[in-house]
PDB file of C-alpha atoms in Angstrom:
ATOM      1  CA  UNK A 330       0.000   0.000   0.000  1.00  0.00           C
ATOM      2  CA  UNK A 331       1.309   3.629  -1.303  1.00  0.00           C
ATOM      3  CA  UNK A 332       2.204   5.562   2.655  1.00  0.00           C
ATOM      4  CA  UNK A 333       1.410   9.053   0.610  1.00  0.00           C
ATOM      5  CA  UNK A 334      -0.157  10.519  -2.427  1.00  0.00           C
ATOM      6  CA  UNK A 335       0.485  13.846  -3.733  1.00  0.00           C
ATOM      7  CA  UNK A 336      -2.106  15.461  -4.213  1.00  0.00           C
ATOM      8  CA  UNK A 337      -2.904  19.243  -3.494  1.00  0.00           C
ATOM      9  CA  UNK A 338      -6.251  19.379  -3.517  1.00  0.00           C
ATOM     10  CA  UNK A 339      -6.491  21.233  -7.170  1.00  0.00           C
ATOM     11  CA  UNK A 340      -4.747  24.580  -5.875  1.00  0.00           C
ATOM     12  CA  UNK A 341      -2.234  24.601  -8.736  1.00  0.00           C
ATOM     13  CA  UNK A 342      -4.914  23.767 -11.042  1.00  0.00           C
ATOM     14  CA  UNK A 343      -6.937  27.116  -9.282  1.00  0.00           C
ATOM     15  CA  UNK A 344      -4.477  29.540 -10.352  1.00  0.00           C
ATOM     16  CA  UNK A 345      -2.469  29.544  -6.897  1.00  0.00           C
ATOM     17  CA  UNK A 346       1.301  29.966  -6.628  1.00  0.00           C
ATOM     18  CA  UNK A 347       3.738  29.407  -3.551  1.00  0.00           C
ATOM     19  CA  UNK A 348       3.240  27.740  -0.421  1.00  0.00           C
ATOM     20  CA  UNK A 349       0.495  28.247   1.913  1.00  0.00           C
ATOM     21  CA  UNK A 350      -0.849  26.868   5.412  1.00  0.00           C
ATOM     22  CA  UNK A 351      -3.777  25.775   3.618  1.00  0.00           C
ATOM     23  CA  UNK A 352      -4.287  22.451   4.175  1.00  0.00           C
ATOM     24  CA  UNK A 353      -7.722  22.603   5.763  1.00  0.00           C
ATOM     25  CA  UNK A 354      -8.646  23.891   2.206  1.00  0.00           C
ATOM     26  CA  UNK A 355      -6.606  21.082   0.861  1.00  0.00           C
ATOM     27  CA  UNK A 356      -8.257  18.282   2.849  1.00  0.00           C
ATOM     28  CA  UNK A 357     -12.137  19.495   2.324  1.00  0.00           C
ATOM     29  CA  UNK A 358     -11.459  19.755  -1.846  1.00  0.00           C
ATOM     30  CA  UNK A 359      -9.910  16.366  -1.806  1.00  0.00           C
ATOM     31  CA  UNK A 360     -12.371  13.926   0.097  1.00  0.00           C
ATOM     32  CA  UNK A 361     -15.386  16.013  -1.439  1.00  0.00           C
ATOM     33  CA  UNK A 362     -13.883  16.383  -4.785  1.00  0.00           C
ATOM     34  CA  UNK A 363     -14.883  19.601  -4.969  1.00  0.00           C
ATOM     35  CA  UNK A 364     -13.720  22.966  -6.302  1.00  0.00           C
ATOM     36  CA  UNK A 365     -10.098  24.391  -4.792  1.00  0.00           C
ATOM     37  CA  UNK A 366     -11.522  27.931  -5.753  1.00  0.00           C
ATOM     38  CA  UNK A 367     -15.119  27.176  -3.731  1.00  0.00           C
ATOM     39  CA  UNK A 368     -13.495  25.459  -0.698  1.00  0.00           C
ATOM     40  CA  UNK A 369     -11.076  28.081  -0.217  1.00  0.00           C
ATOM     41  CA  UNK A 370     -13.534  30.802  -0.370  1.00  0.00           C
ATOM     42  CA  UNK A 371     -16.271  29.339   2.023  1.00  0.00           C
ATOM     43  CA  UNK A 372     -13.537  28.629   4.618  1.00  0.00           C
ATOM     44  CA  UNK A 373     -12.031  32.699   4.172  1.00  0.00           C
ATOM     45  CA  UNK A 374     -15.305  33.716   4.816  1.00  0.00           C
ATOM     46  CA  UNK A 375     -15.979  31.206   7.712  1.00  0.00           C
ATOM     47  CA  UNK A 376     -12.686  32.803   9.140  1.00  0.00           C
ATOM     48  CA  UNK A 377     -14.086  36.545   8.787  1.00  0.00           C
ATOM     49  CA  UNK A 378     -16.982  35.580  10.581  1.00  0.00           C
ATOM     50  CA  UNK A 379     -14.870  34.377  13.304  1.00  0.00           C
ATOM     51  CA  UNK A 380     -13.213  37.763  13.263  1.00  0.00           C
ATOM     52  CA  UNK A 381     -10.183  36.653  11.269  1.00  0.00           C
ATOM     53  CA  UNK A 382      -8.561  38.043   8.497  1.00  0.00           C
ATOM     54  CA  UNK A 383     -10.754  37.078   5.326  1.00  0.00           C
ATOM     55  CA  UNK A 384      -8.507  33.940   4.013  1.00  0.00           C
ATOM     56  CA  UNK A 385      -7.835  30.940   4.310  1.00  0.00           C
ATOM     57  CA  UNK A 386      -3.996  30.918   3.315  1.00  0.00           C
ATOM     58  CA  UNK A 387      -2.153  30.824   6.343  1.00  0.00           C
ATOM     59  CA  UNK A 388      -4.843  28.203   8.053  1.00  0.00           C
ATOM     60  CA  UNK A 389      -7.896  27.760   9.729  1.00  0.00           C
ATOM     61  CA  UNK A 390      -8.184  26.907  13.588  1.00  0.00           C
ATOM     62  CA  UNK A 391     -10.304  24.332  14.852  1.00  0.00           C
ATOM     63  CA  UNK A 392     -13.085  26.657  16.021  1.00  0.00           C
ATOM     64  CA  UNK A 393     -14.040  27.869  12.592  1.00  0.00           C
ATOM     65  CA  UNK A 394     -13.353  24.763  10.831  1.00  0.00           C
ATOM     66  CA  UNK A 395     -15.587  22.318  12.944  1.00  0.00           C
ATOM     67  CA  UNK A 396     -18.889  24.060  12.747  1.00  0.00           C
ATOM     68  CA  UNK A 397     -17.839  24.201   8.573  1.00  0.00           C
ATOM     69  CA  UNK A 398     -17.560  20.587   8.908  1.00  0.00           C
ATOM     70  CA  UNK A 399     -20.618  19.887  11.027  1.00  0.00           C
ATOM     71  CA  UNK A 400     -22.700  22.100   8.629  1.00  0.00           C
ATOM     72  CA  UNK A 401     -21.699  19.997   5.477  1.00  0.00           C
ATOM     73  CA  UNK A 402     -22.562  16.934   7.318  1.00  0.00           C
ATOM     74  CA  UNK A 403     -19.156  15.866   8.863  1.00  0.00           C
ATOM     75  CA  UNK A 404     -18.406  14.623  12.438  1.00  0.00           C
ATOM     76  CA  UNK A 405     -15.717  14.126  15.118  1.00  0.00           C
ATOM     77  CA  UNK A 406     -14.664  10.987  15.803  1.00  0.00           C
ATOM     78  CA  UNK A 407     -11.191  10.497  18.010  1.00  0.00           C
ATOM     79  CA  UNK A 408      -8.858   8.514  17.156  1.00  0.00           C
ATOM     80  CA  UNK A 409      -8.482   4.387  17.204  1.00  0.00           C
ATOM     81  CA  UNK A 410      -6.284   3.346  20.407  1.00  0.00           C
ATOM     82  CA  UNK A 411      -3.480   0.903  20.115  1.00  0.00           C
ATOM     83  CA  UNK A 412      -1.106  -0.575  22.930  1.00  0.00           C
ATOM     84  CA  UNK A 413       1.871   0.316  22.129  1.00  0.00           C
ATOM     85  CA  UNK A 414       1.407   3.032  19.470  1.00  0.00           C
ATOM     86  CA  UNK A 415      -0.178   5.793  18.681  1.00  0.00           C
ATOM     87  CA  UNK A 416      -2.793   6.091  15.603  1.00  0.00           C
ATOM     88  CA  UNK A 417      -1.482   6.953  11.932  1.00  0.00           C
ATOM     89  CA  UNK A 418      -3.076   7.376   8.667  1.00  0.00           C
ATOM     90  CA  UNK A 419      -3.149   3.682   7.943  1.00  0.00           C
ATOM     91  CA  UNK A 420      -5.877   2.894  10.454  1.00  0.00           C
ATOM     92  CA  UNK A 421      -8.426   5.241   8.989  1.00  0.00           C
ATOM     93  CA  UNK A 422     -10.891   3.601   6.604  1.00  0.00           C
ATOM     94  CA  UNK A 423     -13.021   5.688   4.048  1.00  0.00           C
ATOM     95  CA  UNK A 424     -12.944   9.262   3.068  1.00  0.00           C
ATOM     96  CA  UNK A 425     -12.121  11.301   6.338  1.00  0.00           C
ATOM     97  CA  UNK A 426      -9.964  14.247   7.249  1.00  0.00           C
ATOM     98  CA  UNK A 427      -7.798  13.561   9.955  1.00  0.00           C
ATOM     99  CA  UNK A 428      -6.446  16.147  13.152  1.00  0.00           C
ATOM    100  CA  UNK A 429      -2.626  16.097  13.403  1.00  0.00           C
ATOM    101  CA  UNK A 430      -0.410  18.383  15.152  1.00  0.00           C
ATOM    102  CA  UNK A 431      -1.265  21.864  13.793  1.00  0.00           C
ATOM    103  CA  UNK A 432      -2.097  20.073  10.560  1.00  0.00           C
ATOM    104  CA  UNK A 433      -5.263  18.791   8.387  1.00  0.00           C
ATOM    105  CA  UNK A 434      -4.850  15.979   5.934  1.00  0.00           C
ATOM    106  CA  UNK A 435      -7.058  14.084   3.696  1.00  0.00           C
ATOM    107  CA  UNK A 436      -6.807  10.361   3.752  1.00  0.00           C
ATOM    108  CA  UNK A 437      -8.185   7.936   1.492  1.00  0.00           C
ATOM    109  CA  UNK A 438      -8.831   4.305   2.588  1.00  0.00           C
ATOM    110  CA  UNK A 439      -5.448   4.981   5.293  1.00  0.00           C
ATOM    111  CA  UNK A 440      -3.893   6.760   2.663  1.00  0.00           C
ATOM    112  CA  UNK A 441      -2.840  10.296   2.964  1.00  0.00           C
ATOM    113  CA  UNK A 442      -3.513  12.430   0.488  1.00  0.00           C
ATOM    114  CA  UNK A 443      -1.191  15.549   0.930  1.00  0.00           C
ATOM    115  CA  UNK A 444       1.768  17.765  -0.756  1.00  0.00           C
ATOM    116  CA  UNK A 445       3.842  16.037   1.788  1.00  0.00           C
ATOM    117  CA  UNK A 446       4.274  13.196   3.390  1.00  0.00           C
ATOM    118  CA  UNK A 447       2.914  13.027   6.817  1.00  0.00           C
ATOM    119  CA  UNK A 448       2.036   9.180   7.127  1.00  0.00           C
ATOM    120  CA  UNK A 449       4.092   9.167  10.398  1.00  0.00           C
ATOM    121  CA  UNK A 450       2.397  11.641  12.343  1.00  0.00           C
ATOM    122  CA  UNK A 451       0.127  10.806  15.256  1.00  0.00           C
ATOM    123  CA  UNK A 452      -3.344  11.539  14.130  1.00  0.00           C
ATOM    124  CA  UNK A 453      -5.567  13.253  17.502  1.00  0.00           C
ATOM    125  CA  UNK A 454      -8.811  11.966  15.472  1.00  0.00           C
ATOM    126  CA  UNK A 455     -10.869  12.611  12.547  1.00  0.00           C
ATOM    127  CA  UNK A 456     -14.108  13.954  10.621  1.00  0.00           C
ATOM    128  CA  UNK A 457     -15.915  11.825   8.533  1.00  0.00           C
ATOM    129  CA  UNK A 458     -19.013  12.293   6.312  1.00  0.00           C
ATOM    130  CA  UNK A 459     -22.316  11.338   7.955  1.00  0.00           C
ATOM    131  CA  UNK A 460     -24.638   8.866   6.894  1.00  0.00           C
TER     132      UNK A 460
END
């Protein structure tokens, strides 16, 4: 099984150049397969309304990207325990977006799905789509 897939989310694609912290952007484009442009946008303005600066480029904290999530039809769920170890990508199933340490990534079928590879990193827990 592949430990990483590049993949950024259709930003390149959208007309965007350089690096950005915009992997929450990243993550919700690649498990909905949706629009880099429209993501990025709903989560700027999500941000504003928080009374942060209107983008999305240099992230999105937790507090304004949950209730996004939860409004599109996503939930929490923490992450599987192990003895011994602490969870990874691999042990996600399905379409989710998983919490790591000051990071979002997209992982499909324990497969993240990032512009770097962060297959290693503890993952905190995860949102997935509701049924």
């Amino acid at each position: 099984m592949a430990e990483f897939i590049y993949n950024d989310g259709g930003r390149a694609d959208a007309g965007y150049k350089g690096t950005a912290g915009d992997c929450g952007v990243r993550a919700l484009a690649i498990v909905t397969n949706s629009d880099y442009k429209e993501i990025y946008k709903m989560l700027a303005q999500a941000n504003k309304n928080f009374g942060f600066a209107k983008s999305a480029r240099n992230g999105i904290q937790r507090n304004v990207y949950e209730p996004v999530l939860n409004q599109l039809g996503w939930h929490w769920v923490s992450a599987p325990k192990f003895i011994g170890r602490k969870a990874r990508c691999s042990d996600l199933k399905g379409r989710v977006i998983a919490l790591q340490a000051g990071h979002y990534v997209a992982v499909i079928d324990g497969v993240p799905n990032d512009i770097f590879d962060c297959s290693n990193r503890m993952v905190y827990g995860y949102w997935e789509k509701g049924e």
